[in-house]
Coordinates of C-alpha atoms in Angstrom, one line a residue:
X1 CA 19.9 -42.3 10.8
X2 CA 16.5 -40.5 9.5
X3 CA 17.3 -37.0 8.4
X4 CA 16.7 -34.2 10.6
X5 CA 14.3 -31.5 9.2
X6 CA 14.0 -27.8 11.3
X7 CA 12.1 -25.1 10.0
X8 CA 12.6 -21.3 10.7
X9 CA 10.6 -19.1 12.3
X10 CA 11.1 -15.7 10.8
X11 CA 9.4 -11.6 11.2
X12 CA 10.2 -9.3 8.9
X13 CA 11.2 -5.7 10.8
X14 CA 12.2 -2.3 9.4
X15 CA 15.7 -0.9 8.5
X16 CA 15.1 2.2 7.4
X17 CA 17.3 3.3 10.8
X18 CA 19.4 0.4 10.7
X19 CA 22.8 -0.6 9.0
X20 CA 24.3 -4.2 8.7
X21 CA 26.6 -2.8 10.7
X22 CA 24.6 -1.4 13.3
X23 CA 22.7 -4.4 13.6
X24 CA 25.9 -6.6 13.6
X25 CA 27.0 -4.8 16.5
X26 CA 23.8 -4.7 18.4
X27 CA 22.7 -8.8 18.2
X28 CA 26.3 -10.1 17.7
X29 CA 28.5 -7.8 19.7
X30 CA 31.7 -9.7 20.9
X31 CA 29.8 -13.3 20.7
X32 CA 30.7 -15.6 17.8
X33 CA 29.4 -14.4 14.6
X34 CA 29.4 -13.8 11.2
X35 CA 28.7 -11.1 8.5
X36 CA 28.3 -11.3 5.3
X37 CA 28.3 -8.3 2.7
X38 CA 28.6 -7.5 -1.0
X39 CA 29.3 -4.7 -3.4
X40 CA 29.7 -4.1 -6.6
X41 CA 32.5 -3.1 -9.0
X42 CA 31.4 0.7 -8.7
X43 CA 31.0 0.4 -4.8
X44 CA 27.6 0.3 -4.1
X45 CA 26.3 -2.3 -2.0
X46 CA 24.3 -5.7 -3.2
X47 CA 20.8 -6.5 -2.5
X48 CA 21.8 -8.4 0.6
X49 CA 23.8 -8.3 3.8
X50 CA 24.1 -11.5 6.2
X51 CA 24.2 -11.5 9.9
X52 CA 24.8 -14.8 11.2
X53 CA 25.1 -16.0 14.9
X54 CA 23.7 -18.7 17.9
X55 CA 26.0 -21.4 16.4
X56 CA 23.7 -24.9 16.8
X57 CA 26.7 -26.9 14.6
X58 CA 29.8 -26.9 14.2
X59 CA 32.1 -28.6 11.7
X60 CA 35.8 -29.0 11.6
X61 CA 38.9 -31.0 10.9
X62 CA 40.4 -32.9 13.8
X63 CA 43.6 -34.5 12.6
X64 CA 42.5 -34.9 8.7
X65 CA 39.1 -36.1 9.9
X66 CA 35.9 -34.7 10.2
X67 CA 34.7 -33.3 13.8
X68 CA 30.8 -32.6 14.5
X69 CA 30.0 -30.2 17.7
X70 CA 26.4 -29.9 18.4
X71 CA 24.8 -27.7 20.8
X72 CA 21.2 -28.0 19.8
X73 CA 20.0 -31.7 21.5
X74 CA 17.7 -31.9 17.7
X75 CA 21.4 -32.3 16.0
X76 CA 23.4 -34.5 18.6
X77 CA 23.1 -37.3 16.4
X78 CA 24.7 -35.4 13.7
X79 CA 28.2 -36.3 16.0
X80 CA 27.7 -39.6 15.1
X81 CA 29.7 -38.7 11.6
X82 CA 32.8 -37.5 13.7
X83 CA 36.0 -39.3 12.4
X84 CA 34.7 -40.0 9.1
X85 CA 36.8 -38.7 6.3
X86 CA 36.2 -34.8 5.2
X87 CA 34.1 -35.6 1.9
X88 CA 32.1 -38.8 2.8
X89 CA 31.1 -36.7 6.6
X90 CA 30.2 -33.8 4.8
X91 CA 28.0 -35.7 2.5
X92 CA 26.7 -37.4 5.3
X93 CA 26.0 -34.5 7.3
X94 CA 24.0 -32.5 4.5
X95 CA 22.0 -36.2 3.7
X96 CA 20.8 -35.9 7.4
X97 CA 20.3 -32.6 8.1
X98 CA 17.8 -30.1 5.7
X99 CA 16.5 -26.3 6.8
X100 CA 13.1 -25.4 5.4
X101 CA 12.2 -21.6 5.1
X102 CA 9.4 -20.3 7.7
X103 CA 5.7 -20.6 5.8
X104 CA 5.1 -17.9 3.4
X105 CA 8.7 -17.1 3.2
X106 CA 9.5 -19.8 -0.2
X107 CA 11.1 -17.1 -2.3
X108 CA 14.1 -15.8 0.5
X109 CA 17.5 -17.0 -0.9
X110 CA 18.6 -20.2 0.2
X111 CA 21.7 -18.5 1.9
X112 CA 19.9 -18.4 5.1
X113 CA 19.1 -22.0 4.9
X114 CA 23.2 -22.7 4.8
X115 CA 26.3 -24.0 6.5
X116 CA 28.7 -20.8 6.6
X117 CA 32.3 -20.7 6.5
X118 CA 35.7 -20.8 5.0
X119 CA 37.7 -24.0 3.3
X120 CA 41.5 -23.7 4.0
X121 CA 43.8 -24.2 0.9
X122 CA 45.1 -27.4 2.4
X123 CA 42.0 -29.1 1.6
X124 CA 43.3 -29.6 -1.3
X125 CA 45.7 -32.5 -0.2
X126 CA 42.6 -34.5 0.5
X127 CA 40.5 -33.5 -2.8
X128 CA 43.4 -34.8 -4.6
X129 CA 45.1 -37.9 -3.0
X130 CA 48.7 -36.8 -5.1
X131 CA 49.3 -33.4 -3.1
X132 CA 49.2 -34.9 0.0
X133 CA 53.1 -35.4 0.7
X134 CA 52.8 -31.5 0.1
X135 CA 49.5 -30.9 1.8
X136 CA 49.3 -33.3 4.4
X137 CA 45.7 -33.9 5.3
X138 CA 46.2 -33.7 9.2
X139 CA 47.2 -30.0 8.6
X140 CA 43.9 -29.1 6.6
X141 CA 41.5 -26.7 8.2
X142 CA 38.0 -25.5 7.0
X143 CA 34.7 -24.3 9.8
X144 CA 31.7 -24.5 9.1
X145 CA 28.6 -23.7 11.3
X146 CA 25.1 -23.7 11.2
X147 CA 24.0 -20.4 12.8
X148 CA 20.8 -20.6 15.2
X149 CA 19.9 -16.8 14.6
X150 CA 20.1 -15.3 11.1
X151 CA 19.1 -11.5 9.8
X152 CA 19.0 -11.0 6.3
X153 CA 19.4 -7.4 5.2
X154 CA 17.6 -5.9 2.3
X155 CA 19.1 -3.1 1.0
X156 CA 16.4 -3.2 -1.7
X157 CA 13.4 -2.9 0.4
X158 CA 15.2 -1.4 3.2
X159 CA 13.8 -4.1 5.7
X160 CA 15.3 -7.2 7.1
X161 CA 14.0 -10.4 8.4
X162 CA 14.7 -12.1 11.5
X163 CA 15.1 -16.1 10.9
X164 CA 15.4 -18.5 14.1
X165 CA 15.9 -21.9 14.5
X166 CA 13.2 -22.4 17.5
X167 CA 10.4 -23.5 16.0
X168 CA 7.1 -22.4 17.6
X169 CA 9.0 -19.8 19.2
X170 CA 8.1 -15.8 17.4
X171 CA 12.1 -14.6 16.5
X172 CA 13.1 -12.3 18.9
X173 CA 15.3 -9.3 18.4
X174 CA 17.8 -7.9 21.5
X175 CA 19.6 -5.6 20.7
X176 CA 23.2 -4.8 22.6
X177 CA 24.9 -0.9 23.2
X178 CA 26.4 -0.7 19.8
X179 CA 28.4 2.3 20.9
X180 CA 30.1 0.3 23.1
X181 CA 33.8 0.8 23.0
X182 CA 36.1 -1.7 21.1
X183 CA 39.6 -1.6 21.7
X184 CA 41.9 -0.5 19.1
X185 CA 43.5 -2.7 16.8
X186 CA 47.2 -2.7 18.1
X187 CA 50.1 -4.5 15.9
X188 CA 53.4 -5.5 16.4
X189 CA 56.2 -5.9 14.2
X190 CA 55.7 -7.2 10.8
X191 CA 57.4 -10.1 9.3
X192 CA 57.7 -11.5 5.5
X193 CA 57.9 -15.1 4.8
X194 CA 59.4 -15.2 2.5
X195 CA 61.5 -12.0 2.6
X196 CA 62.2 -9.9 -1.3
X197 CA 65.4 -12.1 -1.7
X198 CA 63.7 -15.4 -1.1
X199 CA 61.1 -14.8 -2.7
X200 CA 62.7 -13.6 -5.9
X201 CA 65.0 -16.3 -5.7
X202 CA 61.8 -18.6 -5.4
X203 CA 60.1 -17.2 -8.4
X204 CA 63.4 -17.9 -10.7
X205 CA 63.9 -21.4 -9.5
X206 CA 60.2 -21.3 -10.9
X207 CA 60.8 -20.6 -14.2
X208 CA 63.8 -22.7 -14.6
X209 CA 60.8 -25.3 -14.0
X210 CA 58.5 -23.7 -16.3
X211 CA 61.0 -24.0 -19.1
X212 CA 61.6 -27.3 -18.5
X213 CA 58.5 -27.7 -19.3
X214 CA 57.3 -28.8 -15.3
X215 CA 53.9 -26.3 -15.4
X216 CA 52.9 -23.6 -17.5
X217 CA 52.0 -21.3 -14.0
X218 CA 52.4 -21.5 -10.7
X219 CA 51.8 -18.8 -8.2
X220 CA 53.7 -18.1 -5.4
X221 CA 53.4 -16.1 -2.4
X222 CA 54.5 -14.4 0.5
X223 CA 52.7 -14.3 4.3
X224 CA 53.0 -11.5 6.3
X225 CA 52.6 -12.0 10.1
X226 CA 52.4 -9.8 13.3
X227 CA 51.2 -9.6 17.2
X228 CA 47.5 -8.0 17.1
X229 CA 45.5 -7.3 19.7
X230 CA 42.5 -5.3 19.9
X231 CA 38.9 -5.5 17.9
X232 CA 39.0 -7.4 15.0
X233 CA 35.9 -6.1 13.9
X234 CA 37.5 -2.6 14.0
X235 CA 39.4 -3.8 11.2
X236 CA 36.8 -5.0 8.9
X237 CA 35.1 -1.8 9.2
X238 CA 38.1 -0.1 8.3
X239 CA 38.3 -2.8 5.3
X240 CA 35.1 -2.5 3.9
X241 CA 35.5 1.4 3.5
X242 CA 38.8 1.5 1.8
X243 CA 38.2 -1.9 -0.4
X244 CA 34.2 -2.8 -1.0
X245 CA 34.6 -5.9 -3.3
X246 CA 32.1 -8.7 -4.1
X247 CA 33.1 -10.9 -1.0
X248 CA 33.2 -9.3 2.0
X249 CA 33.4 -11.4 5.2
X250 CA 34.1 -10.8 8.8
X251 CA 33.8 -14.5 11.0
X252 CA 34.4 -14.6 14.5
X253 CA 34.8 -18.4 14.5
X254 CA 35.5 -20.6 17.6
X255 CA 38.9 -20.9 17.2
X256 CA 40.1 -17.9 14.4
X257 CA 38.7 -15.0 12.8
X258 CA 38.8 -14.4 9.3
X259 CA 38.7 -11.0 7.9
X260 CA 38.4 -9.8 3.8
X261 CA 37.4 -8.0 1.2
X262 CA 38.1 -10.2 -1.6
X263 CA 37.1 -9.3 -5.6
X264 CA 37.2 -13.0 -6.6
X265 CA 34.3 -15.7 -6.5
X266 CA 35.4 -19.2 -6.7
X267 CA 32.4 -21.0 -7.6
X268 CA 28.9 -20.8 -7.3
X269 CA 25.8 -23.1 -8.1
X270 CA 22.3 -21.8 -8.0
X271 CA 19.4 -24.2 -9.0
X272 CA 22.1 -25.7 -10.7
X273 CA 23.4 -23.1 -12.9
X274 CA 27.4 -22.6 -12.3
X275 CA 29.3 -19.4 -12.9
X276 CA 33.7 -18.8 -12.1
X277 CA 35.1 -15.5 -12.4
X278 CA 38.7 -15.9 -13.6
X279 CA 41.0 -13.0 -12.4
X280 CA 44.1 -12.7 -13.8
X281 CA 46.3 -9.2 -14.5
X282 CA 46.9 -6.7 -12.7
X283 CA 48.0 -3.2 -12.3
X284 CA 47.9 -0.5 -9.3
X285 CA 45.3 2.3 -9.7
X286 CA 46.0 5.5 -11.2
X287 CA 46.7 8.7 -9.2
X288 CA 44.4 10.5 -11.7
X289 CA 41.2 9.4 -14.1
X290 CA 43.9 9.8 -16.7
X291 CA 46.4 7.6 -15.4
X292 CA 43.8 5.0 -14.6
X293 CA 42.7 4.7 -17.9
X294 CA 46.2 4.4 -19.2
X295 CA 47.4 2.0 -16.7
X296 CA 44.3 0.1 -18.0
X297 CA 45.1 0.5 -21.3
X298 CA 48.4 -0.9 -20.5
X299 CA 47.0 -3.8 -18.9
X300 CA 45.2 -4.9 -21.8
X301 CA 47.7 -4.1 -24.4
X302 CA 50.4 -6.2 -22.4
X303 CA 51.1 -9.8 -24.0
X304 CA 52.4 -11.4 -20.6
X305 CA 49.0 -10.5 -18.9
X306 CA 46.7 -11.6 -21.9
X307 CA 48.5 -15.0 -22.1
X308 CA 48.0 -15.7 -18.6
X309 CA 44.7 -14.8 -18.4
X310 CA 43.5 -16.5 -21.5
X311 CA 44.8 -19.9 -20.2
X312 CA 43.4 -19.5 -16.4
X313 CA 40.2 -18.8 -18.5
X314 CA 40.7 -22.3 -20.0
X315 CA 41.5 -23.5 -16.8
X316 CA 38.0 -22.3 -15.3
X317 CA 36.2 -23.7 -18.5
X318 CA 38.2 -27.0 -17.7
X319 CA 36.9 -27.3 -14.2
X320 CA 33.6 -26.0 -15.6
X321 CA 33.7 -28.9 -17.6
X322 CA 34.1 -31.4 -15.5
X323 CA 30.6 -31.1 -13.7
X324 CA 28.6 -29.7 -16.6
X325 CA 26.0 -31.2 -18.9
X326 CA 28.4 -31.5 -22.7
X327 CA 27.9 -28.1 -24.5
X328 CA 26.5 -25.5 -21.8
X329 CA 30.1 -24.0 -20.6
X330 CA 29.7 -20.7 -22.2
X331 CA 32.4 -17.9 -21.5
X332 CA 29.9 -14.5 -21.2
X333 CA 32.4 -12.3 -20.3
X334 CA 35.6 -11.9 -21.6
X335 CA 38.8 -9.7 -20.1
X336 CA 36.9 -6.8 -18.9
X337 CA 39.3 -4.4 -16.8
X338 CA 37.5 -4.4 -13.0
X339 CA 38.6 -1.3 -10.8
X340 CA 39.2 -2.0 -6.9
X341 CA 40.9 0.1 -4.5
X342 CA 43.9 -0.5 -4.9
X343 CA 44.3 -2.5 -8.0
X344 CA 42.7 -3.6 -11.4
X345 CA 41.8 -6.7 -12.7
X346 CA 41.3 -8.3 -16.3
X347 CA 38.4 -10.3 -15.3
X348 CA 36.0 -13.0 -17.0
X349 CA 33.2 -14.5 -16.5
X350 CA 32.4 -18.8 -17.1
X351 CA 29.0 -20.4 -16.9
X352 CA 27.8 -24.1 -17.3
X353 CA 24.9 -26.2 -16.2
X354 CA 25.6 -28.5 -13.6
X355 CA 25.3 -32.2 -14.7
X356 CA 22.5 -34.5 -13.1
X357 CA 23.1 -36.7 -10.1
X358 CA 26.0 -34.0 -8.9
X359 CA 26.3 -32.5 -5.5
X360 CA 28.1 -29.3 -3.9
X361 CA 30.9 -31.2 -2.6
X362 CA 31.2 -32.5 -6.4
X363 CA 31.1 -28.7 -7.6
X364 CA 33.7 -27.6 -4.2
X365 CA 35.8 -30.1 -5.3
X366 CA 36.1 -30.0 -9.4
X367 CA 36.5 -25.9 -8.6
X368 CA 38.7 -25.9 -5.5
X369 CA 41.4 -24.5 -5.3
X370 CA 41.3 -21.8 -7.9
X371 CA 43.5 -21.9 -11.4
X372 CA 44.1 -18.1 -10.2
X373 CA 46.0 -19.1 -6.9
X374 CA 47.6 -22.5 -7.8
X375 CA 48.3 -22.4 -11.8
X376 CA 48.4 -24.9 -14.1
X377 CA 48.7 -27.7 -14.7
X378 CA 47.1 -27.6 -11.3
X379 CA 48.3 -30.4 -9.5
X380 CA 51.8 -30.1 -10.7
X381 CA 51.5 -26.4 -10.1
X382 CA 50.8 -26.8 -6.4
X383 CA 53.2 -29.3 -6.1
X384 CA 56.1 -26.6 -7.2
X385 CA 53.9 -24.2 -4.8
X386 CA 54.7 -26.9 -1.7
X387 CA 58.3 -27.3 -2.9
X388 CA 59.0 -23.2 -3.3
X389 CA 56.9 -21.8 -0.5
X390 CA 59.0 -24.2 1.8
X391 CA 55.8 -26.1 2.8
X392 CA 54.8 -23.2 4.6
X393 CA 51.2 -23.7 5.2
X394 CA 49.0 -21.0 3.7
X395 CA 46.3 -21.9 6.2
X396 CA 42.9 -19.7 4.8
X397 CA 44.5 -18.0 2.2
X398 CA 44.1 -19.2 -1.4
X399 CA 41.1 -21.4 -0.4
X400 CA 37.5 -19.5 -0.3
X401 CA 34.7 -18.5 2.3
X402 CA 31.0 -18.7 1.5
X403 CA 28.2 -21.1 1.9
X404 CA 26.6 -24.4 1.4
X405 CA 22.3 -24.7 0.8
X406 CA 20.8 -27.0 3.2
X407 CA 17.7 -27.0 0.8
X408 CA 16.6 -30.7 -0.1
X409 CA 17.3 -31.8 -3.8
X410 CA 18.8 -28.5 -4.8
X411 CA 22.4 -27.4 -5.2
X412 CA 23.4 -24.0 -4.0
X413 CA 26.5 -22.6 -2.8
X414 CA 28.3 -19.4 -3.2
X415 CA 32.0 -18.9 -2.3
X416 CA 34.7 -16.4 -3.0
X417 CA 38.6 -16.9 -2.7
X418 CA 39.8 -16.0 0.5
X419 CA 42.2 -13.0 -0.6
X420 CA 42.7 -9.5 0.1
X421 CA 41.9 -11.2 3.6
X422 CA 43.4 -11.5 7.0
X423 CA 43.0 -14.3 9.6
X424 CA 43.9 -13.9 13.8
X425 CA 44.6 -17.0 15.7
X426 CA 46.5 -17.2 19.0
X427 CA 47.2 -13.3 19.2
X428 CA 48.8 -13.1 15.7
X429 CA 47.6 -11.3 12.5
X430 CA 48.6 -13.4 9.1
X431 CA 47.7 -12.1 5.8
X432 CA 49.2 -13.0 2.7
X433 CA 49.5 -12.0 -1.6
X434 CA 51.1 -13.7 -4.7
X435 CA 51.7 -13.3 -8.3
X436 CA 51.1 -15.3 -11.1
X437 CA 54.9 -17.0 -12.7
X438 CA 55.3 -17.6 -16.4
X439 CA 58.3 -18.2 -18.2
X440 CA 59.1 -14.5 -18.9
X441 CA 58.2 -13.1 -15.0
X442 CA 60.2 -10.2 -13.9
X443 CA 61.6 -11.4 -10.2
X444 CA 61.1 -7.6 -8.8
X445 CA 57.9 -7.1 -11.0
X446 CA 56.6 -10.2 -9.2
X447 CA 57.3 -9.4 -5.7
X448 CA 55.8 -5.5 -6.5
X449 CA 52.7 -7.0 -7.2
X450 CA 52.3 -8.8 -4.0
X451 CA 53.1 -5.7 -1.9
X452 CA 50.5 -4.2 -4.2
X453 CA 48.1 -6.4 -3.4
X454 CA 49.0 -7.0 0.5
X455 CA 48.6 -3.0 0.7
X456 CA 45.4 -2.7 1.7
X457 CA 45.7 -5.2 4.6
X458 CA 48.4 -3.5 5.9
X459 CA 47.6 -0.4 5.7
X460 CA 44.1 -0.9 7.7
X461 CA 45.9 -2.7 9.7
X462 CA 47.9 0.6 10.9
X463 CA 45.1 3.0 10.1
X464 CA 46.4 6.3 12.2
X465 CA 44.0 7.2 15.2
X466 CA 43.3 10.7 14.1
X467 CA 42.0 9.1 10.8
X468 CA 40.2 6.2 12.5
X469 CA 36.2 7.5 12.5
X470 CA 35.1 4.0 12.9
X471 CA 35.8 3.1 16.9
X472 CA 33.4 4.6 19.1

C-alpha cells in the first residue's frame, strides 16, 4: 500500500471572547469529540487547549485484534490492516498514513497532526505475552481517532487556529447555541468493588506475598460504579474547576466517554527527547497554609513514602533505560511535594534520549503501564494485581490518554495516566483509586488513601444544584 499523505488547511481567528470551553460547546456540542486542556501545579492554564472533532478514523480492538473504521473514502484502505494484531496494525497504520501542517504553519505542535485517545490497562496482556492468563487480550480496549476538524487554543497569544482535513477547502467555523441546556448529571446508587473488608483483606494477603519475597509493590485498587445519566460534559466542567491538573481530558468516543483531571504523565517523546514523572506519596491537603505545610513536611519526613518513591523512581529510570541512547537517563527532579486539590504528591522528574531506529509504539510499550499503578517487579506485580483484584477488569483506569504524531520520521507523543478520571459506558459511571503496598502498609491507611483520592470524582459527581454554576 503507498502511504497516504493529507495536508491541513488552517485560519488563524481571535479568542480574545472565547474560552476552550465556549468554543467546545459551540463546534462540538453533543457530537463526538474531544478536549484537551492543561494546567499547571499552581492552577493556571498551559499554553494550549485542544478541541478535537469530525472523526475521519477510527481505531479499536475487536476481540484482541486491531479494528480500522474509516469514513473519509482517502483512508478506506487503511481497513485493509483490520484483524492484524494490536502492535504490528498500529505500526502499519502510522507507516501508511502521515498529516502534514497547512503551508506556513511548520512551527504548530505536532499534537494537531495526531491520533487521540486513551490505551486501556489491559493492553498490557498483549505488550507482555506473560500477563495474558490475567489480562486476556480479547478483553483489551484502547480508541483512537483521527479528528477531521481540530482548534488549537492559544492561551499565550489569545488566538486559535482552525485546522481541517479538506484540503483546498478554507476551514470553516459554525458555531452551535452554547447556552443550550444540558441535562443534569443524575446518579444512582454507588457501589465498591471491592468493599473496605475486601479490600483490606486484599492488601494483607499482599504483603504476606511481599515478604515472601513475590514483588517488592503492588498496587491495588477499588472501582466505584453507579447509574448516570445526564451531561457528561457537565461533569468535566465541574472537574476541571475543583481539580486543574496537567492532563485534563474530556472524550466523547463512539462507544464511552472518558472523563479526568489526572496529575500524572506517563510518557512523552518530543523530537526524541523522553521525560516520566514518577508519582508516588501522598497525603490529603491541609485545612489551613499551616497544616499544608506540615502535612508536607510529614510527607517527606516519612520513611514508608521515601522508600516507595525512590524505587518507582528506579523503576521509571529502568523503563527509561530500555529505549534510551547508554548514559542520557538523567533524573532532573527529585521528590518535590506537588499540591492538587485534594491531595499532594512527592513527585520526580526522568529524562533520556530516545535510541535510534525506535518508534512510539517502542516508547508506549517499554513505559506502559506505569511502575506507579502496577509496582514492581512489574510483571509479577500485576500478576498479584490479577490474582487480588479478582480479575476484575480495570478497563481505562491505570492505562493513560494522550496522543500519537503522525509527523513522518519524528517521534512524538504525549500521554498521561488515566486517573483521578471517570469513564460512562452503557448508562453507568465507573471510576476507580489505589494505593501503593509494601511490606509494612497499614490495611486502613491503604484503603483511606483511595477514598482520598476517589473524592474528587465523587464528589463532582453529586455536586448540589444550588452550587452547580456550570449548567446553563
Amino acid at each position: 500500500m503507498s502511504a497516504i499523505t493529507l495536508t491541513q488547511e488552517g485560519t488563524w481567528l481571535p479568542a480574545d471572547v472565547q474560552t476552550p470551553i465556549s468554543l467546545f460547546l459551540g463546534l462540538v456540542g453533543e457530537r463526538p469529540g474531544i478536549l484537551l486542556e492543561s494546567a499547571e501545579v499552581d492552577g493556571r492554564l498551559g499554553r494550549y487547549s485542544l478541541i478535537a472533532w469530525d472523526f475521519r478514523l477510527r481505531l479499536r480492538l475487536k476481540a484482541g485484534r486491531l479494528d480500522v473504521s474509516a469514513r473519509d473514502a482517502r483512508l478506506a484502505p487503511l481497513e485493509a490492516h483490520t484483524g492484524l494484531g494490536f502492535v504490528e496494525g498500529m505500526r502499519a497504520v502510522m507507516a501508511d498514513l502521515h498529516v502534514l501542517a497547512p503551508a506556513g504553519f511548520a512551527d504548530i505542535p505536532p499534537i494537531t497532526r495526531s491520533l487521540v485517545g486513551y490505551f486501556g490497562y489491559g493492553l498490557a496482556g498483549i505488550f507482555e505475552p506473560k500477563l495474558a492468563p490475567v489480562l486476556p487480550p480479547e478483553e483489551a480496549e484502547f480508541c483512537l481517532v483521527l479528528p477531521g476538524r481540530v482548534v488549537l487554543f492559544d492561551h499565550v497569544k489569545h488566538r486559535c487556529l482552525h485546522l481541517s482535513l479538506d484540503e483546498g477547502k478554507k476551514a470553516r467555523i459554525e458555531y452551535a447555541n452554547i447556552f443550550a441546556t444540558m441535562d443534569r448529571p443524575v446518579i444512582g446508587r454507588t457501589v465498591n468493588n471491592p468493599e473496605a473488608a475486601g479490600y483490606m483483606e486484599s492488601v494483607t494477603r499482599a504483603k504476606e506475598m511481599i515478604r515472601a519475597g513475590e514483588c517488592i509493590q503492588t498496587v491495588l485498587s477499588t472501582q466505584f460504579s453507579a447509574p448516570f445519566s445526564g451531561d457528561p460534559f457537565v461533569v468535566y466542567r465541574r472537574l476541571r474547576q475543583v481539580n486543574p491538573s496537567p492532563y485534563m481530558f474530556f472524550m466523547r468516543l463512539p462507544r464511552v466517554t472518558l472523563v479526568g483531571s489526572s496529575p500524572e504523565l506517563l510518557i512523552r517523546c518530543r523530537d526524541g527527547e523522553l521525560t516520566t514523572c514518577p508519582i508516588a506519596g501522598t497525603r490529603p491537603r491541609g485545612a489551613s497554609p499551616e497544616e499544608d505545610d506540615r502535612l508536607a513536611e510529614e510527607l517527606l519526613a516519612d520513611p514508608k513514602e521515601r522508600a516507595e518513591h525512590v524505587m518507582l523512581v528506579d523503576l521509571g529510570r529502568n523503563d527509561l533505560g530500555r529505549m534510551a541512547e547508554r548514559g542520557t537517563v538523567k533524573v532532573e527532579k527529585f521528590m518535590a511535594v506537588e499540591r492538587f486539590s485534594h491531595v499532594m504528591h512527592i513527585v520526580s522528574y526522568v529524562t533520556a534520549r530516545l535510541k535510534k531506529g525506535l518508534d512510539a509504539l517502542d516508547v508506549l510499550k517499554c513505559a506502559f503501564p506505569a511502575g506507579t499503578l502496577s509496582g514492581a517487579p512489574k510483571v509479577r506485580a500485576m500478576e498479584i494485581i490479577g490474582e487480588l483484584e479478582n480479575n476484575l477488569p480495570r478497563g481505562p483506569y491505570a492505562g493513560c490518554i494522550g496522543w500519537i504524531g503522525l509527523d513522518e520520521g519524528a517521534v512524538n507523543l504525549d500521554t498521561g495516566i488515566t486517573i483521578r478520571s471517570l469513564w460512562i459506558r452503557d448508562g453507568m459511571v465507573s471510576w476507580q483509586a489505589g494505593a501503593g503496598i509494601v511490606y509494612d502498609s497499614d490495611p486502613a491507611t491503604e484503603w483511606k488513601e483511595c477514598q482520598n483520592k476517589a473524592r474528587v470524582i465523587a464528589e463532582v459527581l453529586a455536586a448540589k444544584e444550588e452550587g452547580d454554576v456550570f449548567t446553563y
